[in-house]
């Protein structure tokens, strides 16, 4: 008879996610994962499979949670304010005492996507999801009058998505706040 599982799988997955997010996939060791999850090697492998499978499950859990959060932010209040909040939350990472770990999808666009088709597909899907959500929000803003630009919503959304990873990287690199604030102001002026 199989021994009952004595740990919370979701919690172990979140702990592994934290390590992958901080260190990246390549720099994360099996010892890091065992320490963060509190699992034995056999429990980790029997529950999650390989390091790669654990990473993909952790990345997918991150992606699902970020999608819910993005939808919450982009549907709250006027469309213009929602988009300002969405991007403002990125830049606010500079004000935290702990360095930002950035967006995991952006991190993986740099680390793994260039040589891993499965990760690349996930990253591309994430950026497409952001573009679709922003286009929908911009269309809403154009109808309600909070966004004055008459450019196609899809074009504006695509521009914002191209800027998204750059902001994430600059915040993670602890880039200058005034540079980021100015850049964000100019970026959002495209909605006027």
PDB file of C-alpha atoms in Angstrom:
ATOM      1  CA  UNK A   1       0.000   0.000   0.000  1.00  0.00           C
ATOM      2  CA  UNK A   2       1.282   3.471  -0.901  1.00  0.00           C
ATOM      3  CA  UNK A   3       2.306   5.755   1.936  1.00  0.00           C
ATOM      4  CA  UNK A   4      -0.001   8.789   2.301  1.00  0.00           C
ATOM      5  CA  UNK A   5       1.382  12.128   1.185  1.00  0.00           C
ATOM      6  CA  UNK A   6       2.444  14.199   4.185  1.00  0.00           C
ATOM      7  CA  UNK A   7       2.896  17.589   2.552  1.00  0.00           C
ATOM      8  CA  UNK A   8       0.847  20.254   0.810  1.00  0.00           C
ATOM      9  CA  UNK A   9       1.534  19.989  -2.914  1.00  0.00           C
ATOM     10  CA  UNK A  10       0.371  23.554  -3.686  1.00  0.00           C
ATOM     11  CA  UNK A  11       2.601  24.969  -0.961  1.00  0.00           C
ATOM     12  CA  UNK A  12       5.618  22.980  -2.190  1.00  0.00           C
ATOM     13  CA  UNK A  13       4.938  24.235  -5.713  1.00  0.00           C
ATOM     14  CA  UNK A  14       4.786  27.851  -4.504  1.00  0.00           C
ATOM     15  CA  UNK A  15       8.034  27.428  -2.583  1.00  0.00           C
ATOM     16  CA  UNK A  16       9.733  25.987  -5.666  1.00  0.00           C
ATOM     17  CA  UNK A  17       8.332  28.866  -7.723  1.00  0.00           C
ATOM     18  CA  UNK A  18       9.983  31.326  -5.351  1.00  0.00           C
ATOM     19  CA  UNK A  19      13.382  29.745  -5.907  1.00  0.00           C
ATOM     20  CA  UNK A  20      13.015  29.553  -9.697  1.00  0.00           C
ATOM     21  CA  UNK A  21      11.828  33.150  -9.741  1.00  0.00           C
ATOM     22  CA  UNK A  22      14.734  34.469  -7.661  1.00  0.00           C
ATOM     23  CA  UNK A  23      17.532  32.389  -9.156  1.00  0.00           C
ATOM     24  CA  UNK A  24      16.264  31.399 -12.577  1.00  0.00           C
ATOM     25  CA  UNK A  25      15.975  27.868 -13.870  1.00  0.00           C
ATOM     26  CA  UNK A  26      19.632  27.241 -14.644  1.00  0.00           C
ATOM     27  CA  UNK A  27      21.001  28.479 -11.318  1.00  0.00           C
ATOM     28  CA  UNK A  28      18.432  26.575  -9.247  1.00  0.00           C
ATOM     29  CA  UNK A  29      19.901  23.361  -7.892  1.00  0.00           C
ATOM     30  CA  UNK A  30      18.165  20.253  -6.658  1.00  0.00           C
ATOM     31  CA  UNK A  31      19.420  21.147  -3.178  1.00  0.00           C
ATOM     32  CA  UNK A  32      17.725  24.574  -3.463  1.00  0.00           C
ATOM     33  CA  UNK A  33      14.458  22.894  -4.359  1.00  0.00           C
ATOM     34  CA  UNK A  34      14.680  20.303  -1.593  1.00  0.00           C
ATOM     35  CA  UNK A  35      15.452  23.013   0.968  1.00  0.00           C
ATOM     36  CA  UNK A  36      12.671  25.345  -0.187  1.00  0.00           C
ATOM     37  CA  UNK A  37       9.991  22.673  -0.421  1.00  0.00           C
ATOM     38  CA  UNK A  38      11.058  20.612   2.570  1.00  0.00           C
ATOM     39  CA  UNK A  39      10.655  17.494   0.450  1.00  0.00           C
ATOM     40  CA  UNK A  40      12.918  14.511   0.151  1.00  0.00           C
ATOM     41  CA  UNK A  41      14.398  13.778  -3.234  1.00  0.00           C
ATOM     42  CA  UNK A  42      12.066  10.812  -3.721  1.00  0.00           C
ATOM     43  CA  UNK A  43       8.966  12.849  -2.766  1.00  0.00           C
ATOM     44  CA  UNK A  44       9.945  15.664  -5.091  1.00  0.00           C
ATOM     45  CA  UNK A  45      10.509  13.342  -8.026  1.00  0.00           C
ATOM     46  CA  UNK A  46       7.442  11.166  -7.385  1.00  0.00           C
ATOM     47  CA  UNK A  47       5.175  14.219  -7.057  1.00  0.00           C
ATOM     48  CA  UNK A  48       6.567  16.569  -9.687  1.00  0.00           C
ATOM     49  CA  UNK A  49       8.789  14.435 -11.908  1.00  0.00           C
ATOM     50  CA  UNK A  50      11.970  16.124 -13.025  1.00  0.00           C
ATOM     51  CA  UNK A  51      13.339  19.569 -12.194  1.00  0.00           C
ATOM     52  CA  UNK A  52      12.041  20.706 -15.583  1.00  0.00           C
ATOM     53  CA  UNK A  53       8.539  19.364 -14.932  1.00  0.00           C
ATOM     54  CA  UNK A  54       8.526  21.053 -11.534  1.00  0.00           C
ATOM     55  CA  UNK A  55       9.622  24.296 -13.175  1.00  0.00           C
ATOM     56  CA  UNK A  56       6.892  24.113 -15.831  1.00  0.00           C
ATOM     57  CA  UNK A  57       4.230  23.407 -13.185  1.00  0.00           C
ATOM     58  CA  UNK A  58       5.501  26.284 -11.048  1.00  0.00           C
ATOM     59  CA  UNK A  59       5.655  28.606 -14.065  1.00  0.00           C
ATOM     60  CA  UNK A  60       2.105  27.629 -15.057  1.00  0.00           C
ATOM     61  CA  UNK A  61       0.847  28.339 -11.539  1.00  0.00           C
ATOM     62  CA  UNK A  62       2.512  31.760 -11.709  1.00  0.00           C
ATOM     63  CA  UNK A  63       0.943  32.435 -15.103  1.00  0.00           C
ATOM     64  CA  UNK A  64      -2.536  31.495 -13.883  1.00  0.00           C
ATOM     65  CA  UNK A  65      -2.266  33.722 -10.811  1.00  0.00           C
ATOM     66  CA  UNK A  66      -0.899  36.669 -12.829  1.00  0.00           C
ATOM     67  CA  UNK A  67      -3.747  36.331 -15.352  1.00  0.00           C
ATOM     68  CA  UNK A  68      -6.325  36.608 -12.582  1.00  0.00           C
ATOM     69  CA  UNK A  69      -4.512  39.621 -11.101  1.00  0.00           C
ATOM     70  CA  UNK A  70      -4.207  41.333 -14.480  1.00  0.00           C
ATOM     71  CA  UNK A  71      -7.915  40.862 -15.177  1.00  0.00           C
ATOM     72  CA  UNK A  72      -8.750  42.259 -11.747  1.00  0.00           C
ATOM     73  CA  UNK A  73      -6.638  45.379 -12.324  1.00  0.00           C
ATOM     74  CA  UNK A  74      -7.743  46.004 -15.909  1.00  0.00           C
ATOM     75  CA  UNK A  75     -11.470  45.776 -15.160  1.00  0.00           C
ATOM     76  CA  UNK A  76     -11.451  48.117 -12.172  1.00  0.00           C
ATOM     77  CA  UNK A  77     -12.537  51.754 -12.695  1.00  0.00           C
ATOM     78  CA  UNK A  78     -12.062  53.714 -15.897  1.00  0.00           C
ATOM     79  CA  UNK A  79     -10.010  52.035 -18.600  1.00  0.00           C
ATOM     80  CA  UNK A  80      -7.357  54.773 -18.555  1.00  0.00           C
ATOM     81  CA  UNK A  81      -6.976  54.508 -14.778  1.00  0.00           C
ATOM     82  CA  UNK A  82      -6.839  50.692 -15.008  1.00  0.00           C
ATOM     83  CA  UNK A  83      -3.983  50.818 -17.521  1.00  0.00           C
ATOM     84  CA  UNK A  84      -2.146  53.427 -15.435  1.00  0.00           C
ATOM     85  CA  UNK A  85      -2.530  51.165 -12.395  1.00  0.00           C
ATOM     86  CA  UNK A  86      -1.352  48.096 -14.325  1.00  0.00           C
ATOM     87  CA  UNK A  87       1.872  49.815 -15.408  1.00  0.00           C
ATOM     88  CA  UNK A  88       2.217  51.833 -12.207  1.00  0.00           C
ATOM     89  CA  UNK A  89       2.381  48.605 -10.199  1.00  0.00           C
ATOM     90  CA  UNK A  90       5.441  47.596 -12.214  1.00  0.00           C
ATOM     91  CA  UNK A  91       7.292  50.845 -11.514  1.00  0.00           C
ATOM     92  CA  UNK A  92       6.252  50.781  -7.844  1.00  0.00           C
ATOM     93  CA  UNK A  93       8.597  47.803  -7.473  1.00  0.00           C
ATOM     94  CA  UNK A  94      11.421  50.335  -7.169  1.00  0.00           C
ATOM     95  CA  UNK A  95       9.982  51.642  -3.917  1.00  0.00           C
ATOM     96  CA  UNK A  96      10.170  48.283  -2.176  1.00  0.00           C
ATOM     97  CA  UNK A  97      13.121  47.560   0.081  1.00  0.00           C
ATOM     98  CA  UNK A  98      13.596  44.111  -1.480  1.00  0.00           C
ATOM     99  CA  UNK A  99      14.735  44.100  -5.110  1.00  0.00           C
ATOM    100  CA  UNK A 100      11.995  43.193  -7.577  1.00  0.00           C
ATOM    101  CA  UNK A 101      12.163  39.731  -9.088  1.00  0.00           C
ATOM    102  CA  UNK A 102      10.367  41.095 -12.127  1.00  0.00           C
ATOM    103  CA  UNK A 103       7.819  39.281 -14.205  1.00  0.00           C
ATOM    104  CA  UNK A 104       8.648  35.599 -14.441  1.00  0.00           C
ATOM    105  CA  UNK A 105       7.455  35.493 -18.051  1.00  0.00           C
ATOM    106  CA  UNK A 106       9.824  38.341 -18.930  1.00  0.00           C
ATOM    107  CA  UNK A 107      12.621  36.609 -17.028  1.00  0.00           C
ATOM    108  CA  UNK A 108      11.988  33.395 -18.957  1.00  0.00           C
ATOM    109  CA  UNK A 109      11.757  35.271 -22.266  1.00  0.00           C
ATOM    110  CA  UNK A 110      15.429  36.025 -21.666  1.00  0.00           C
ATOM    111  CA  UNK A 111      16.635  32.871 -19.905  1.00  0.00           C
ATOM    112  CA  UNK A 112      14.897  29.885 -21.476  1.00  0.00           C
ATOM    113  CA  UNK A 113      12.692  30.936 -24.389  1.00  0.00           C
ATOM    114  CA  UNK A 114      15.573  31.377 -26.852  1.00  0.00           C
ATOM    115  CA  UNK A 115      16.400  27.653 -26.674  1.00  0.00           C
ATOM    116  CA  UNK A 116      13.299  25.981 -25.195  1.00  0.00           C
ATOM    117  CA  UNK A 117      10.222  25.816 -27.452  1.00  0.00           C
ATOM    118  CA  UNK A 118       7.825  24.878 -24.618  1.00  0.00           C
ATOM    119  CA  UNK A 119       8.865  27.871 -22.534  1.00  0.00           C
ATOM    120  CA  UNK A 120       8.876  30.104 -25.621  1.00  0.00           C
ATOM    121  CA  UNK A 121       5.265  29.063 -26.366  1.00  0.00           C
ATOM    122  CA  UNK A 122       4.233  29.910 -22.803  1.00  0.00           C
ATOM    123  CA  UNK A 123       5.991  33.289 -22.906  1.00  0.00           C
ATOM    124  CA  UNK A 124       4.448  34.131 -26.275  1.00  0.00           C
ATOM    125  CA  UNK A 125       1.015  33.095 -24.966  1.00  0.00           C
ATOM    126  CA  UNK A 126       1.509  35.361 -21.944  1.00  0.00           C
ATOM    127  CA  UNK A 127       2.438  38.377 -24.040  1.00  0.00           C
ATOM    128  CA  UNK A 128      -0.505  37.678 -26.350  1.00  0.00           C
ATOM    129  CA  UNK A 129      -2.806  37.436 -23.338  1.00  0.00           C
ATOM    130  CA  UNK A 130      -1.562  40.807 -22.065  1.00  0.00           C
ATOM    131  CA  UNK A 131      -1.994  42.346 -25.518  1.00  0.00           C
ATOM    132  CA  UNK A 132      -5.550  40.999 -25.795  1.00  0.00           C
ATOM    133  CA  UNK A 133      -6.469  42.261 -22.330  1.00  0.00           C
ATOM    134  CA  UNK A 134      -4.984  45.692 -23.002  1.00  0.00           C
ATOM    135  CA  UNK A 135      -6.724  45.942 -26.407  1.00  0.00           C
ATOM    136  CA  UNK A 136     -10.045  45.126 -24.753  1.00  0.00           C
ATOM    137  CA  UNK A 137      -9.401  47.704 -22.035  1.00  0.00           C
ATOM    138  CA  UNK A 138      -8.378  50.347 -24.584  1.00  0.00           C
ATOM    139  CA  UNK A 139     -11.528  49.689 -26.622  1.00  0.00           C
ATOM    140  CA  UNK A 140     -13.556  50.130 -23.449  1.00  0.00           C
ATOM    141  CA  UNK A 141     -11.719  53.376 -22.720  1.00  0.00           C
ATOM    142  CA  UNK A 142     -12.319  54.711 -26.208  1.00  0.00           C
ATOM    143  CA  UNK A 143     -16.047  53.997 -25.843  1.00  0.00           C
ATOM    144  CA  UNK A 144     -16.316  55.519 -22.354  1.00  0.00           C
ATOM    145  CA  UNK A 145     -14.108  58.488 -23.236  1.00  0.00           C
ATOM    146  CA  UNK A 146     -11.247  57.894 -20.770  1.00  0.00           C
ATOM    147  CA  UNK A 147      -8.900  57.159 -23.703  1.00  0.00           C
ATOM    148  CA  UNK A 148      -8.923  59.876 -26.361  1.00  0.00           C
ATOM    149  CA  UNK A 149      -6.583  58.283 -28.905  1.00  0.00           C
ATOM    150  CA  UNK A 150      -8.276  57.240 -32.122  1.00  0.00           C
ATOM    151  CA  UNK A 151      -5.517  54.775 -33.022  1.00  0.00           C
ATOM    152  CA  UNK A 152      -6.648  51.193 -33.265  1.00  0.00           C
ATOM    153  CA  UNK A 153      -6.821  49.591 -29.828  1.00  0.00           C
ATOM    154  CA  UNK A 154      -4.738  46.628 -31.038  1.00  0.00           C
ATOM    155  CA  UNK A 155      -1.908  48.923 -32.187  1.00  0.00           C
ATOM    156  CA  UNK A 156      -1.833  50.741 -28.855  1.00  0.00           C
ATOM    157  CA  UNK A 157      -1.961  47.447 -26.963  1.00  0.00           C
ATOM    158  CA  UNK A 158       0.941  46.084 -29.009  1.00  0.00           C
ATOM    159  CA  UNK A 159       3.033  49.164 -28.189  1.00  0.00           C
ATOM    160  CA  UNK A 160       2.261  48.777 -24.481  1.00  0.00           C
ATOM    161  CA  UNK A 161       3.190  45.078 -24.587  1.00  0.00           C
ATOM    162  CA  UNK A 162       6.517  45.879 -26.243  1.00  0.00           C
ATOM    163  CA  UNK A 163       7.240  48.351 -23.407  1.00  0.00           C
ATOM    164  CA  UNK A 164       6.089  45.932 -20.671  1.00  0.00           C
ATOM    165  CA  UNK A 165       9.246  43.760 -20.527  1.00  0.00           C
ATOM    166  CA  UNK A 166      11.498  46.803 -20.724  1.00  0.00           C
ATOM    167  CA  UNK A 167       9.861  48.308 -17.654  1.00  0.00           C
ATOM    168  CA  UNK A 168      10.112  44.958 -15.867  1.00  0.00           C
ATOM    169  CA  UNK A 169      13.823  44.646 -16.622  1.00  0.00           C
ATOM    170  CA  UNK A 170      14.584  48.249 -15.619  1.00  0.00           C
ATOM    171  CA  UNK A 171      12.786  47.802 -12.282  1.00  0.00           C
ATOM    172  CA  UNK A 172      14.574  44.511 -11.648  1.00  0.00           C
ATOM    173  CA  UNK A 173      17.891  46.220 -12.432  1.00  0.00           C
ATOM    174  CA  UNK A 174      16.934  48.971  -9.954  1.00  0.00           C
ATOM    175  CA  UNK A 175      16.912  51.537 -12.777  1.00  0.00           C
ATOM    176  CA  UNK A 176      16.464  55.201 -11.989  1.00  0.00           C
ATOM    177  CA  UNK A 177      12.985  56.087 -10.733  1.00  0.00           C
ATOM    178  CA  UNK A 178      12.832  59.389 -12.614  1.00  0.00           C
ATOM    179  CA  UNK A 179      13.793  57.630 -15.872  1.00  0.00           C
ATOM    180  CA  UNK A 180      11.065  55.043 -15.364  1.00  0.00           C
ATOM    181  CA  UNK A 181       8.457  57.605 -14.309  1.00  0.00           C
ATOM    182  CA  UNK A 182       9.268  59.781 -17.341  1.00  0.00           C
ATOM    183  CA  UNK A 183       9.237  56.808 -19.702  1.00  0.00           C
ATOM    184  CA  UNK A 184       5.922  55.577 -18.343  1.00  0.00           C
ATOM    185  CA  UNK A 185       4.408  59.059 -18.653  1.00  0.00           C
ATOM    186  CA  UNK A 186       5.488  59.266 -22.303  1.00  0.00           C
ATOM    187  CA  UNK A 187       4.278  55.726 -22.986  1.00  0.00           C
ATOM    188  CA  UNK A 188       0.834  56.404 -21.516  1.00  0.00           C
ATOM    189  CA  UNK A 189       0.592  59.688 -23.441  1.00  0.00           C
ATOM    190  CA  UNK A 190      -0.078  57.479 -26.470  1.00  0.00           C
ATOM    191  CA  UNK A 191      -3.545  56.945 -25.002  1.00  0.00           C
ATOM    192  CA  UNK A 192      -4.331  60.693 -25.262  1.00  0.00           C
TER     193      UNK A 192
END
